[in-house]
C-alpha cells in the first residue's frame, strides 16, 4: 500500500529522483544527520513542493498548490493566526459541514481534533509544502487585519482634501499588494487627469488604481530615492534598483523611468529571491512533450534550443529539463546571466562582461573542463552561436535559448548569425518553441458543449479533434479567487521540431522554412497553436486565451 512506502520510494515512483540520488542522499545523511527529505532538498535533488506531493500520495490526500488559491475570509476567521503560525497550517475554505486546511503534518491528530472543536465541523486536510504554507499564512492573515485595498482607497480619498499623504507608506502598500497578487511588474503611468497604477499578473496588464495626478510627482520622487536615481533629472530615461522585504521575504526591484508628455512613466519589475524550481509536468507539458524533452536532454551530444519571445518561460523550461540530467554521472557546466536557481553537483558560473567573462569566453573555458553538458544562458551573437554549434558536434550536449517566434524560424535565425547550413543541420538535435497561456480558475470556470463544426470554424485542426470522442469547453467567468479575471496561473504550450535525417537534409540544402515545416507536420509535429487547442479541449484554458497568445 502507498501509506507504507517510504518517501524516497514514492519520490522515485513520481520520477522526481533516481536510485543513485537516493544512495548519495543516504550517504550524506550519515555524515550530516537530518530527516531524509531535508537532505534531499539540501542536495537540490527535489524541491519542497515535490516532497509535499509525495506526502500527499503517501497519506492518500489531495495536494493543493497555494500559488493559485485565495483562502476564504470565513475560513481564516475560524482559526486564530497564532494557531495557524504555531501549527504551520492554513485554513483554505469552509462550508456548512467541512473546514479544509492545508498542512504538511498530515498525522497531527491533536491539531485535527482542535480544529474540529473550534470550527464545529468536519476537518479535511490537504497537503502543501510547509514553507509555502508559512509564507501564505503570513500574507493572508496580514491582509485580514490590514486590508491593503482599503488603506490605499483611504489614502486616495484623503489626498482629495488637505490631508498630508504618507508617500513612503503608499509605495509600501502598492508593493505589498503587487506581491500579494503575484504581479511581476508595476506600471505607474501619468495622464492629464490621473496617475494610473497597473499590475502585470499572469502576463497580462491589469488596471488596479487611479491616483490624483498631484500624487504622481511624490510617488516618482520616492521611488527614485529608493533606487538611487537623480530626482532632478526628468528629461531622460533612468534605470535603477533596490531591495524590498515583505513578511520576511526578500525581493529585488528593477526600476525604469521614461519621460512622457504628462510626466515620468515608471515600471517596476519584481523579482523574488526565493524562486523555486518546477518539474516539466508542473509547467503543464503534455506527456507526449515531456517524453520528447527528456529524450533530447538525455542525448550525449548535439544542441537543444528553447526559443520564444521575452517572457515566454524559456529559462524555466530549460532549468526544469536540466534537473532530469544525471549530474552524478555527467559533468555539467553552466554560464548564466544571472544564476537564478542553484543545483548541487552542477558547476554554475555567472556572466561578468566587465571582467571579460562572456558567453564565448565561458564556452572556451568549458572545453578545458572535460564537460559532458554545457548550458549557455542565451545565444546572442555569431561567436557564441558558432562555438555552441561546434561544441555540439564534437561530443558535447549544449543547451541554450534563442529569441525567435517559432521552432522552424530558428534555422534562418542561426543563418543570420553566420552559421553554415551544414553545421546547423548536423549540430541541432531539437528546437523547442513555447508560449505561456493563462489557466482557467478551477473555482469559477463554467462548462459548455460545442460541436466539431463550431470548433473547425474556430480554427481547430482535424487531427487534434480526432484525438477526442466528444468536445467540452470551459468559459472564464471570474470570482474572488481569481480577482475577477477567470484565470489563475500559467502553463506552457509548445512545439518541438525534431531534427532527423530528413529535416537535416532539408536544412543542409537550404530548403525554405515552409518546406521544413510541412515535412515536420507530416512527421507528427504539433504546432504551438495545436498544443494550445489540446489544452482547450482538456479544460485547462480557453479559445480566447490561445488566440491572445498565438497570433
Short mmCIF file of C-alpha atoms in Angstrom, two decimals:
data_model
loop_
_atom_site.label_atom_id
_atom_site.label_comp_id
_atom_site.label_asym_id
_atom_site.label_seq_id
_atom_site.Cartn_x
_atom_site.Cartn_y
_atom_site.Cartn_z
CA UNK A 1 0.00 0.00 0.00
CA UNK A 2 1.11 3.58 -0.69
CA UNK A 3 0.79 4.51 3.01
CA UNK A 4 3.53 2.05 3.93
CA UNK A 5 6.02 3.18 1.29
CA UNK A 6 8.90 5.41 2.41
CA UNK A 7 9.13 8.94 1.00
CA UNK A 8 12.26 8.09 -1.03
CA UNK A 9 10.46 5.27 -2.85
CA UNK A 10 7.44 7.46 -3.59
CA UNK A 11 9.66 10.25 -4.92
CA UNK A 12 11.30 7.73 -7.20
CA UNK A 13 7.91 6.43 -8.39
CA UNK A 14 6.86 10.01 -9.11
CA UNK A 15 10.03 10.29 -11.25
CA UNK A 16 11.39 13.13 -9.09
CA UNK A 17 14.64 11.35 -8.12
CA UNK A 18 16.75 8.36 -9.15
CA UNK A 19 18.09 5.38 -7.20
CA UNK A 20 21.60 6.86 -7.44
CA UNK A 21 20.42 10.12 -5.88
CA UNK A 22 18.78 8.20 -3.04
CA UNK A 23 22.07 6.38 -2.37
CA UNK A 24 24.02 9.68 -2.35
CA UNK A 25 21.46 11.25 0.00
CA UNK A 26 21.69 8.27 2.39
CA UNK A 27 25.47 8.67 2.43
CA UNK A 28 25.19 12.41 3.16
CA UNK A 29 22.59 11.68 5.85
CA UNK A 30 25.15 9.53 7.70
CA UNK A 31 27.69 12.36 7.67
CA UNK A 32 25.10 15.06 8.49
CA UNK A 33 22.10 13.53 10.30
CA UNK A 34 18.81 15.12 9.20
CA UNK A 35 15.41 13.98 8.05
CA UNK A 36 15.74 12.26 4.68
CA UNK A 37 13.50 14.78 2.94
CA UNK A 38 15.62 17.66 4.27
CA UNK A 39 18.80 16.01 2.98
CA UNK A 40 17.27 15.56 -0.47
CA UNK A 41 16.34 19.26 -0.52
CA UNK A 42 19.79 20.34 0.71
CA UNK A 43 21.28 18.46 -2.24
CA UNK A 44 18.75 20.09 -4.63
CA UNK A 45 17.63 16.65 -5.74
CA UNK A 46 13.99 17.54 -5.04
CA UNK A 47 12.00 20.66 -4.24
CA UNK A 48 9.95 21.13 -1.10
CA UNK A 49 6.84 21.03 -3.29
CA UNK A 50 7.79 17.59 -4.61
CA UNK A 51 8.23 16.35 -1.03
CA UNK A 52 4.71 17.63 -0.32
CA UNK A 53 3.36 15.76 -3.35
CA UNK A 54 4.95 12.54 -2.12
CA UNK A 55 3.46 13.08 1.36
CA UNK A 56 0.05 13.61 -0.25
CA UNK A 57 0.46 10.36 -2.17
CA UNK A 58 1.67 8.54 0.95
CA UNK A 59 -1.30 9.75 3.01
CA UNK A 60 -3.86 9.40 0.20
CA UNK A 61 -4.77 13.10 0.45
CA UNK A 62 -5.10 15.81 -2.19
CA UNK A 63 -2.12 18.05 -2.99
CA UNK A 64 -3.01 21.75 -3.14
CA UNK A 65 -0.92 24.42 -4.87
CA UNK A 66 -1.45 27.59 -2.82
CA UNK A 67 0.04 29.71 -5.62
CA UNK A 68 -3.37 29.72 -7.28
CA UNK A 69 -5.76 29.68 -4.32
CA UNK A 70 -7.03 32.59 -2.24
CA UNK A 71 -8.31 31.31 1.14
CA UNK A 72 -11.79 32.41 2.11
CA UNK A 73 -12.07 35.10 4.79
CA UNK A 74 -14.60 32.91 6.64
CA UNK A 75 -12.09 30.05 6.87
CA UNK A 76 -9.29 32.35 8.06
CA UNK A 77 -11.51 33.83 10.77
CA UNK A 78 -12.31 30.38 12.17
CA UNK A 79 -8.66 29.71 13.07
CA UNK A 80 -6.61 32.26 15.06
CA UNK A 81 -3.37 33.41 13.41
CA UNK A 82 -1.36 32.32 16.47
CA UNK A 83 -2.61 28.75 16.00
CA UNK A 84 -2.03 28.78 12.22
CA UNK A 85 1.53 30.04 12.75
CA UNK A 86 2.38 27.63 15.59
CA UNK A 87 0.91 24.58 13.85
CA UNK A 88 2.01 25.74 10.36
CA UNK A 89 -1.42 25.33 8.84
CA UNK A 90 -3.59 27.49 6.59
CA UNK A 91 -7.40 27.35 6.55
CA UNK A 92 -8.41 27.34 2.88
CA UNK A 93 -12.19 27.06 2.63
CA UNK A 94 -15.25 26.33 4.72
CA UNK A 95 -18.84 25.32 4.09
CA UNK A 96 -21.71 24.20 6.30
CA UNK A 97 -20.12 20.84 7.04
CA UNK A 98 -16.37 20.95 6.34
CA UNK A 99 -13.31 23.11 7.05
CA UNK A 100 -10.49 22.47 4.56
CA UNK A 101 -6.98 23.10 5.93
CA UNK A 102 -3.58 22.97 4.20
CA UNK A 103 -0.79 21.24 6.16
CA UNK A 104 2.29 19.11 5.71
CA UNK A 105 1.86 17.39 9.09
CA UNK A 106 -0.94 15.11 7.92
CA UNK A 107 -0.75 12.86 11.00
CA UNK A 108 -1.11 15.66 13.58
CA UNK A 109 -4.23 14.28 15.29
CA UNK A 110 -4.12 16.85 18.10
CA UNK A 111 -4.40 19.73 15.64
CA UNK A 112 -7.12 17.86 13.73
CA UNK A 113 -9.13 17.44 16.94
CA UNK A 114 -8.60 21.10 17.94
CA UNK A 115 -9.79 22.32 14.53
CA UNK A 116 -12.92 20.16 14.77
CA UNK A 117 -13.78 21.66 18.13
CA UNK A 118 -13.29 25.33 17.24
CA UNK A 119 -14.95 25.08 13.83
CA UNK A 120 -17.74 22.67 14.90
CA UNK A 121 -17.28 20.98 11.51
CA UNK A 122 -15.51 18.05 9.93
CA UNK A 123 -11.92 18.89 9.01
CA UNK A 124 -10.33 17.87 5.72
CA UNK A 125 -6.55 18.07 5.40
CA UNK A 126 -4.95 18.87 2.03
CA UNK A 127 -1.18 18.78 1.57
CA UNK A 128 1.16 21.62 0.71
CA UNK A 129 4.82 22.36 1.41
CA UNK A 130 5.32 23.74 4.94
CA UNK A 131 7.42 26.68 3.69
CA UNK A 132 4.72 27.70 1.23
CA UNK A 133 2.07 27.39 3.95
CA UNK A 134 4.10 29.60 6.30
CA UNK A 135 4.53 32.24 3.58
CA UNK A 136 0.88 32.40 2.58
CA UNK A 137 -0.34 32.28 6.17
CA UNK A 138 1.71 35.43 6.78
CA UNK A 139 0.31 37.13 3.68
CA UNK A 140 -3.37 36.27 4.09
CA UNK A 141 -3.61 36.82 7.84
CA UNK A 142 -1.81 40.14 7.36
CA UNK A 143 -4.37 41.04 4.69
CA UNK A 144 -7.17 40.03 7.07
CA UNK A 145 -6.10 42.53 9.75
CA UNK A 146 -4.53 45.10 7.39
CA UNK A 147 -6.71 45.23 4.25
CA UNK A 148 -4.36 46.79 1.71
CA UNK A 149 -7.05 47.82 -0.77
CA UNK A 150 -8.96 49.67 1.94
CA UNK A 151 -5.80 51.51 3.05
CA UNK A 152 -4.95 52.61 -0.49
CA UNK A 153 -8.53 53.72 -1.11
CA UNK A 154 -8.45 55.80 2.10
CA UNK A 155 -5.18 57.47 1.04
CA UNK A 156 -6.71 58.36 -2.32
CA UNK A 157 -9.74 59.88 -0.58
CA UNK A 158 -7.59 61.77 1.94
CA UNK A 159 -5.45 63.20 -0.86
CA UNK A 160 -8.51 64.85 -2.37
CA UNK A 161 -8.69 67.04 0.74
CA UNK A 162 -5.95 68.88 2.58
CA UNK A 163 -4.66 65.84 4.49
CA UNK A 164 -0.92 65.29 4.05
CA UNK A 165 -0.15 61.92 2.46
CA UNK A 166 2.46 59.49 3.78
CA UNK A 167 4.07 58.78 0.41
CA UNK A 168 6.60 56.14 1.64
CA UNK A 169 3.71 54.20 3.16
CA UNK A 170 1.74 54.43 -0.10
CA UNK A 171 4.71 53.00 -2.02
CA UNK A 172 4.94 50.15 0.51
CA UNK A 173 1.22 49.42 0.15
CA UNK A 174 1.48 49.27 -3.63
CA UNK A 175 4.46 46.90 -3.41
CA UNK A 176 2.72 44.72 -0.80
CA UNK A 177 -0.42 44.48 -2.92
CA UNK A 178 1.59 43.58 -6.03
CA UNK A 179 3.43 40.83 -4.12
CA UNK A 180 0.17 39.50 -2.70
CA UNK A 181 -1.35 39.34 -6.19
CA UNK A 182 1.72 37.63 -7.76
CA UNK A 183 2.42 40.61 -10.01
CA UNK A 184 5.67 40.64 -11.96
CA UNK A 185 5.58 44.33 -12.90
CA UNK A 186 4.04 47.54 -11.56
CA UNK A 187 3.27 50.34 -14.05
CA UNK A 188 2.74 53.91 -12.85
CA UNK A 189 1.50 55.92 -15.83
CA UNK A 190 0.63 59.64 -15.63
CA UNK A 191 -2.19 61.07 -17.74
CA UNK A 192 -3.61 64.59 -17.74
CA UNK A 193 -6.33 63.80 -15.18
CA UNK A 194 -4.86 60.99 -13.03
CA UNK A 195 -1.92 58.67 -12.43
CA UNK A 196 -2.87 55.07 -13.24
CA UNK A 197 -1.48 52.03 -11.44
CA UNK A 198 -1.50 48.68 -13.27
CA UNK A 199 -0.10 45.27 -12.28
CA UNK A 200 1.10 42.67 -14.77
CA UNK A 201 -0.34 39.38 -13.48
CA UNK A 202 0.00 36.11 -15.42
CA UNK A 203 1.48 38.05 -18.32
CA UNK A 204 -1.49 40.43 -18.69
CA UNK A 205 -1.51 44.09 -17.64
CA UNK A 206 -4.43 44.71 -15.26
CA UNK A 207 -5.63 48.18 -14.27
CA UNK A 208 -5.65 48.48 -10.46
CA UNK A 209 -5.96 52.09 -9.19
CA UNK A 210 -6.19 55.71 -10.31
CA UNK A 211 -4.44 58.25 -8.08
CA UNK A 212 -4.91 62.03 -8.15
CA UNK A 213 -2.32 63.44 -10.55
CA UNK A 214 -0.79 65.57 -7.78
CA UNK A 215 0.41 62.34 -6.09
CA UNK A 216 2.38 61.25 -9.15
CA UNK A 217 5.36 63.56 -8.56
CA UNK A 218 5.56 62.45 -4.91
CA UNK A 219 5.44 58.76 -5.89
CA UNK A 220 8.07 59.26 -8.57
CA UNK A 221 10.40 61.09 -6.18
CA UNK A 222 10.06 58.40 -3.50
CA UNK A 223 10.77 55.54 -5.94
CA UNK A 224 13.75 57.39 -7.43
CA UNK A 225 15.20 57.98 -3.94
CA UNK A 226 14.88 54.27 -3.14
CA UNK A 227 16.53 53.42 -6.48
CA UNK A 228 19.43 55.91 -6.11
CA UNK A 229 18.29 57.82 -9.20
CA UNK A 230 18.66 61.54 -9.88
CA UNK A 231 15.43 63.22 -8.71
CA UNK A 232 16.20 66.45 -10.57
CA UNK A 233 16.64 64.67 -13.92
CA UNK A 234 13.22 64.34 -15.56
CA UNK A 235 14.13 64.78 -19.23
CA UNK A 236 15.80 61.44 -19.99
CA UNK A 237 15.26 57.76 -19.05
CA UNK A 238 16.96 56.32 -15.97
CA UNK A 239 17.44 52.78 -14.65
CA UNK A 240 17.88 51.81 -11.02
CA UNK A 241 17.23 49.09 -8.45
CA UNK A 242 16.55 48.48 -4.78
CA UNK A 243 15.73 45.63 -2.41
CA UNK A 244 12.48 45.25 -0.52
CA UNK A 245 11.21 42.92 2.20
CA UNK A 246 7.60 41.93 2.81
CA UNK A 247 6.70 39.48 5.58
CA UNK A 248 10.24 38.08 5.84
CA UNK A 249 10.59 37.53 2.09
CA UNK A 250 13.15 39.49 0.08
CA UNK A 251 12.57 40.96 -3.38
CA UNK A 252 14.78 42.75 -5.89
CA UNK A 253 13.17 45.57 -7.84
CA UNK A 254 14.41 46.84 -11.18
CA UNK A 255 13.23 50.40 -11.90
CA UNK A 256 12.88 52.10 -15.28
CA UNK A 257 11.75 55.71 -15.78
CA UNK A 258 10.68 57.25 -19.09
CA UNK A 259 9.80 60.93 -19.67
CA UNK A 260 6.38 61.44 -21.31
CA UNK A 261 4.30 64.49 -22.13
CA UNK A 262 2.39 64.04 -18.84
CA UNK A 263 5.35 63.26 -16.58
CA UNK A 264 7.68 60.34 -15.87
CA UNK A 265 6.32 56.87 -16.56
CA UNK A 266 7.67 54.26 -14.12
CA UNK A 267 7.87 50.50 -14.48
CA UNK A 268 9.00 48.39 -11.51
CA UNK A 269 9.88 44.73 -12.10
CA UNK A 270 9.51 42.47 -9.04
CA UNK A 271 11.99 39.61 -8.71
CA UNK A 272 11.56 37.20 -5.81
CA UNK A 273 14.76 35.86 -4.28
CA UNK A 274 13.11 32.60 -3.20
CA UNK A 275 12.37 31.22 -6.66
CA UNK A 276 11.58 27.52 -6.64
CA UNK A 277 12.21 25.01 -9.37
CA UNK A 278 9.46 23.24 -11.25
CA UNK A 279 9.12 19.84 -12.84
CA UNK A 280 8.14 19.51 -16.50
CA UNK A 281 4.69 18.26 -15.51
CA UNK A 282 4.18 21.28 -13.24
CA UNK A 283 4.92 23.50 -16.24
CA UNK A 284 1.92 21.94 -17.95
CA UNK A 285 3.74 19.91 -20.59
CA UNK A 286 1.73 17.07 -22.07
CA UNK A 287 3.03 13.53 -21.53
CA UNK A 288 3.96 13.45 -25.22
CA UNK A 289 6.09 16.59 -24.92
CA UNK A 290 7.65 15.53 -21.59
CA UNK A 291 8.89 12.33 -23.25
CA UNK A 292 10.39 14.30 -26.14
CA UNK A 293 12.10 16.90 -23.94
CA UNK A 294 13.56 14.23 -21.64
CA UNK A 295 14.69 12.24 -24.69
CA UNK A 296 16.75 15.12 -26.10
CA UNK A 297 18.11 16.27 -22.76
CA UNK A 298 19.50 12.76 -22.22
CA UNK A 299 21.46 12.73 -25.52
CA UNK A 300 25.26 12.55 -25.42
CA UNK A 301 25.92 15.32 -27.94
CA UNK A 302 24.16 17.89 -30.10
CA UNK A 303 22.43 21.18 -29.36
CA UNK A 304 18.93 21.68 -27.94
CA UNK A 305 17.49 25.18 -28.21
CA UNK A 306 14.47 26.59 -26.37
CA UNK A 307 13.08 29.55 -28.27
CA UNK A 308 10.37 32.16 -27.90
CA UNK A 309 9.91 35.85 -27.16
CA UNK A 310 10.85 37.53 -23.87
CA UNK A 311 8.66 36.31 -21.01
CA UNK A 312 7.65 33.03 -22.65
CA UNK A 313 9.15 30.84 -19.90
CA UNK A 314 12.23 29.65 -21.82
CA UNK A 315 14.61 29.75 -18.85
CA UNK A 316 12.19 27.99 -16.51
CA UNK A 317 11.71 25.15 -19.00
CA UNK A 318 15.47 24.96 -19.57
CA UNK A 319 16.18 24.59 -15.84
CA UNK A 320 13.29 22.18 -15.26
CA UNK A 321 14.61 19.92 -18.03
CA UNK A 322 18.17 20.32 -16.71
CA UNK A 323 17.03 18.65 -13.49
CA UNK A 324 16.45 15.45 -15.48
CA UNK A 325 20.15 15.19 -16.39
CA UNK A 326 22.07 12.84 -14.12
CA UNK A 327 24.71 15.25 -12.80
CA UNK A 328 26.21 12.45 -10.70
CA UNK A 329 27.39 10.74 -13.89
CA UNK A 330 27.81 13.73 -16.19
CA UNK A 331 29.97 16.82 -15.82
CA UNK A 332 27.52 19.72 -16.28
CA UNK A 333 28.70 23.34 -16.55
CA UNK A 334 26.59 26.48 -16.95
CA UNK A 335 27.11 30.13 -17.86
CA UNK A 336 24.14 32.21 -16.71
CA UNK A 337 23.05 35.85 -16.58
CA UNK A 338 22.33 35.77 -13.66
CA UNK A 339 22.27 32.45 -11.77
CA UNK A 340 18.56 32.07 -10.96
CA UNK A 341 18.44 28.57 -9.42
CA UNK A 342 21.14 26.60 -7.68
CA UNK A 343 21.93 22.94 -8.36
CA UNK A 344 24.16 20.58 -6.45
CA UNK A 345 26.79 18.68 -8.49
CA UNK A 346 26.49 21.24 -11.33
CA UNK A 347 29.25 23.82 -11.86
CA UNK A 348 27.43 27.12 -12.29
CA UNK A 349 29.17 30.33 -13.36
CA UNK A 350 27.82 33.85 -13.83
CA UNK A 351 28.33 36.22 -16.73
CA UNK A 352 30.70 39.11 -15.99
CA UNK A 353 31.11 41.25 -19.10
CA UNK A 354 33.26 43.85 -17.30
CA UNK A 355 35.78 41.18 -16.38
CA UNK A 356 35.71 39.78 -19.93
CA UNK A 357 33.79 36.67 -18.90
CA UNK A 358 31.11 36.45 -21.58
CA UNK A 359 29.36 33.51 -23.23
CA UNK A 360 32.18 32.97 -25.73
CA UNK A 361 34.90 33.03 -23.04
CA UNK A 362 32.86 30.60 -20.93
CA UNK A 363 32.42 28.07 -23.76
CA UNK A 364 36.17 28.15 -24.48
CA UNK A 365 36.93 27.62 -20.77
CA UNK A 366 34.35 24.84 -20.51
CA UNK A 367 36.07 22.89 -23.29
CA UNK A 368 39.10 22.51 -21.00
CA UNK A 369 36.95 21.27 -18.09
CA UNK A 370 36.15 17.81 -19.52
CA UNK A 371 32.44 18.67 -19.99
CA UNK A 372 29.56 16.38 -20.88
CA UNK A 373 26.82 19.04 -20.84
CA UNK A 374 27.10 22.79 -21.29
CA UNK A 375 24.27 25.21 -20.58
CA UNK A 376 24.71 28.57 -22.29
CA UNK A 377 22.11 31.03 -20.97
CA UNK A 378 21.44 32.68 -24.32
CA UNK A 379 22.83 32.74 -27.85
CA UNK A 380 23.10 36.42 -28.80
CA UNK A 381 25.79 36.72 -31.48
CA UNK A 382 27.82 34.93 -34.15
CA UNK A 383 30.75 33.93 -31.92
CA UNK A 384 28.53 32.35 -29.24
CA UNK A 385 26.40 30.58 -31.85
CA UNK A 386 29.43 29.18 -33.70
CA UNK A 387 31.18 27.99 -30.54
CA UNK A 388 27.97 26.38 -29.26
CA UNK A 389 27.27 24.56 -32.52
CA UNK A 390 30.89 23.40 -32.90
CA UNK A 391 30.91 22.15 -29.30
CA UNK A 392 27.71 20.23 -30.02
CA UNK A 393 29.23 18.35 -32.98
CA UNK A 394 32.42 17.47 -31.11
CA UNK A 395 30.82 15.24 -28.49
CA UNK A 396 29.06 17.62 -26.08
CA UNK A 397 25.42 18.28 -25.28
CA UNK A 398 24.77 22.03 -25.47
CA UNK A 399 21.59 23.61 -24.09
CA UNK A 400 20.63 27.21 -24.74
CA UNK A 401 17.89 29.73 -25.56
CA UNK A 402 17.31 31.97 -28.55
CA UNK A 403 14.81 34.70 -29.41
CA UNK A 404 12.67 33.51 -32.33
CA UNK A 405 8.90 33.28 -32.75
CA UNK A 406 8.63 29.61 -33.69
CA UNK A 407 10.74 26.47 -33.91
CA UNK A 408 11.39 26.47 -37.65
CA UNK A 409 12.29 30.18 -37.52
CA UNK A 410 15.39 29.17 -35.54
CA UNK A 411 17.07 27.90 -38.70
CA UNK A 412 17.12 31.24 -40.61
CA UNK A 413 17.97 32.97 -37.33
CA UNK A 414 21.11 30.84 -36.95
CA UNK A 415 21.92 31.53 -40.61
CA UNK A 416 21.58 35.25 -39.92
CA UNK A 417 24.16 34.76 -37.14
CA UNK A 418 26.57 33.39 -39.75
CA UNK A 419 26.28 29.64 -39.08
CA UNK A 420 26.69 27.44 -42.16
CA UNK A 421 23.63 25.29 -43.06
CA UNK A 422 25.60 22.01 -42.78
CA UNK A 423 26.65 22.95 -39.23
CA UNK A 424 23.07 23.80 -38.27
CA UNK A 425 21.76 20.51 -39.70
CA UNK A 426 24.44 18.31 -38.10
CA UNK A 427 24.53 20.13 -34.76
CA UNK A 428 20.85 20.63 -33.92
CA UNK A 429 19.00 17.87 -32.10
CA UNK A 430 15.73 19.68 -31.48
CA UNK A 431 14.19 23.13 -31.19
CA UNK A 432 11.51 23.71 -28.57
CA UNK A 433 9.37 26.81 -29.14
CA UNK A 434 6.96 27.86 -26.41
CA UNK A 435 4.49 30.39 -25.05
CA UNK A 436 2.70 30.78 -21.72
CA UNK A 437 -1.11 30.71 -21.52
CA UNK A 438 -3.28 31.51 -18.54
CA UNK A 439 -5.04 28.60 -16.85
CA UNK A 440 -8.74 28.69 -16.07
CA UNK A 441 -9.69 29.37 -12.46
CA UNK A 442 -10.78 25.98 -11.03
CA UNK A 443 -13.38 27.64 -8.79
CA UNK A 444 -15.50 29.56 -11.28
CA UNK A 445 -14.96 28.04 -14.75
CA UNK A 446 -18.19 27.04 -16.49
CA UNK A 447 -18.59 24.14 -18.88
CA UNK A 448 -20.33 24.31 -22.25
CA UNK A 449 -20.97 21.81 -25.02
CA UNK A 450 -19.68 22.55 -28.52
CA UNK A 451 -19.84 20.77 -31.87
CA UNK A 452 -16.98 19.70 -34.13
CA UNK A 453 -18.22 22.09 -36.84
CA UNK A 454 -18.07 25.05 -34.42
CA UNK A 455 -14.53 24.10 -33.40
CA UNK A 456 -13.42 23.85 -37.03
CA UNK A 457 -14.82 27.35 -37.58
CA UNK A 458 -12.70 28.48 -34.61
CA UNK A 459 -9.56 27.21 -36.38
CA UNK A 460 -9.13 23.82 -34.69
CA UNK A 461 -7.28 21.24 -36.77
CA UNK A 462 -8.93 17.94 -37.68
CA UNK A 463 -6.02 15.88 -36.37
CA UNK A 464 -6.39 17.43 -32.89
CA UNK A 465 -10.18 17.00 -32.88
CA UNK A 466 -9.74 13.35 -33.93
CA UNK A 467 -7.95 12.72 -30.61
CA UNK A 468 -11.21 13.22 -28.67
CA UNK A 469 -14.53 11.33 -28.82
CA UNK A 470 -16.57 14.39 -27.79
CA UNK A 471 -15.95 18.05 -27.11
CA UNK A 472 -16.49 20.15 -24.00
CA UNK A 473 -15.09 23.61 -23.37
CA UNK A 474 -14.98 25.93 -20.35
CA UNK A 475 -15.63 29.66 -20.10
CA UNK A 476 -13.63 32.07 -17.93
CA UNK A 477 -16.17 33.63 -15.55
CA UNK A 478 -14.38 35.47 -12.74
CA UNK A 479 -14.66 35.26 -8.93
CA UNK A 480 -12.89 36.40 -5.76
CA UNK A 481 -10.40 33.53 -6.05
CA UNK A 482 -9.11 34.77 -9.44
CA UNK A 483 -9.63 38.51 -8.79
CA UNK A 484 -12.42 38.56 -11.34
CA UNK A 485 -10.24 37.52 -14.29
CA UNK A 486 -11.44 33.92 -14.72
CA UNK A 487 -7.81 32.73 -14.75
CA UNK A 488 -5.14 31.76 -12.24
CA UNK A 489 -1.54 30.86 -13.05
CA UNK A 490 0.03 29.97 -16.38
CA UNK A 491 1.46 26.94 -18.15
CA UNK A 492 3.40 26.19 -21.31
CA UNK A 493 2.20 25.38 -24.80
CA UNK A 494 4.92 24.33 -27.20
CA UNK A 495 6.02 22.86 -30.49
CA UNK A 496 9.05 20.60 -30.82
CA UNK A 497 10.96 20.46 -34.11
CA UNK A 498 12.94 17.20 -34.12
CA UNK A 499 15.94 17.21 -36.43
CA UNK A 500 16.01 13.76 -38.01
CA UNK A 501 17.88 12.78 -41.20
CA UNK A 502 15.14 14.16 -43.46
CA UNK A 503 14.94 17.54 -41.72
CA UNK A 504 18.75 17.69 -41.58
CA UNK A 505 18.91 17.16 -45.35
CA UNK A 506 16.39 19.97 -45.90
CA UNK A 507 18.41 22.34 -43.69
CA UNK A 508 21.68 21.45 -45.43
CA UNK A 509 20.28 22.17 -48.90
CA UNK A 510 18.78 25.44 -47.57
CA UNK A 511 15.14 24.48 -48.10
CA UNK A 512 12.52 27.10 -47.26
CA UNK A 513 11.07 27.24 -43.77
CA UNK A 514 7.66 26.38 -45.25
CA UNK A 515 9.10 23.22 -46.79
CA UNK A 516 10.72 22.19 -43.49
CA UNK A 517 7.51 22.95 -41.60
CA UNK A 518 5.43 20.86 -43.99
CA UNK A 519 7.71 17.82 -43.56
CA UNK A 520 7.79 18.29 -39.76
CA UNK A 521 3.99 18.31 -39.62
CA UNK A 522 3.84 15.20 -41.80
CA UNK A 523 6.12 13.53 -39.25
CA UNK A 524 3.69 14.36 -36.43
CA UNK A 525 4.88 17.69 -35.04
CA UNK A 526 2.08 19.67 -33.39
CA UNK A 527 2.29 23.45 -33.75
CA UNK A 528 2.12 25.74 -30.72
CA UNK A 529 -1.46 26.56 -31.72
CA UNK A 530 -2.39 22.86 -31.88
CA UNK A 531 -0.80 22.21 -28.49
CA UNK A 532 -2.93 25.08 -27.19
CA UNK A 533 -6.02 23.52 -28.75
CA UNK A 534 -5.28 20.32 -26.80
CA UNK A 535 -5.19 22.41 -23.59
CA UNK A 536 -8.56 23.94 -24.53
CA UNK A 537 -10.14 20.52 -25.08
CA UNK A 538 -8.65 19.31 -21.78
CA UNK A 539 -10.36 22.19 -19.97
CA UNK A 540 -7.11 23.90 -18.98
CA UNK A 541 -7.58 27.18 -20.86
CA UNK A 542 -9.87 28.92 -23.36
CA UNK A 543 -10.02 29.53 -27.10
CA UNK A 544 -9.79 33.27 -26.39
CA UNK A 545 -6.55 32.81 -24.45
CA UNK A 546 -4.95 30.76 -27.23
CA UNK A 547 -5.91 33.43 -29.76
CA UNK A 548 -4.44 36.13 -27.49
CA UNK A 549 -1.09 34.36 -27.17
CA UNK A 550 -0.74 32.74 -30.60
CA UNK A 551 -1.46 35.12 -33.48
#
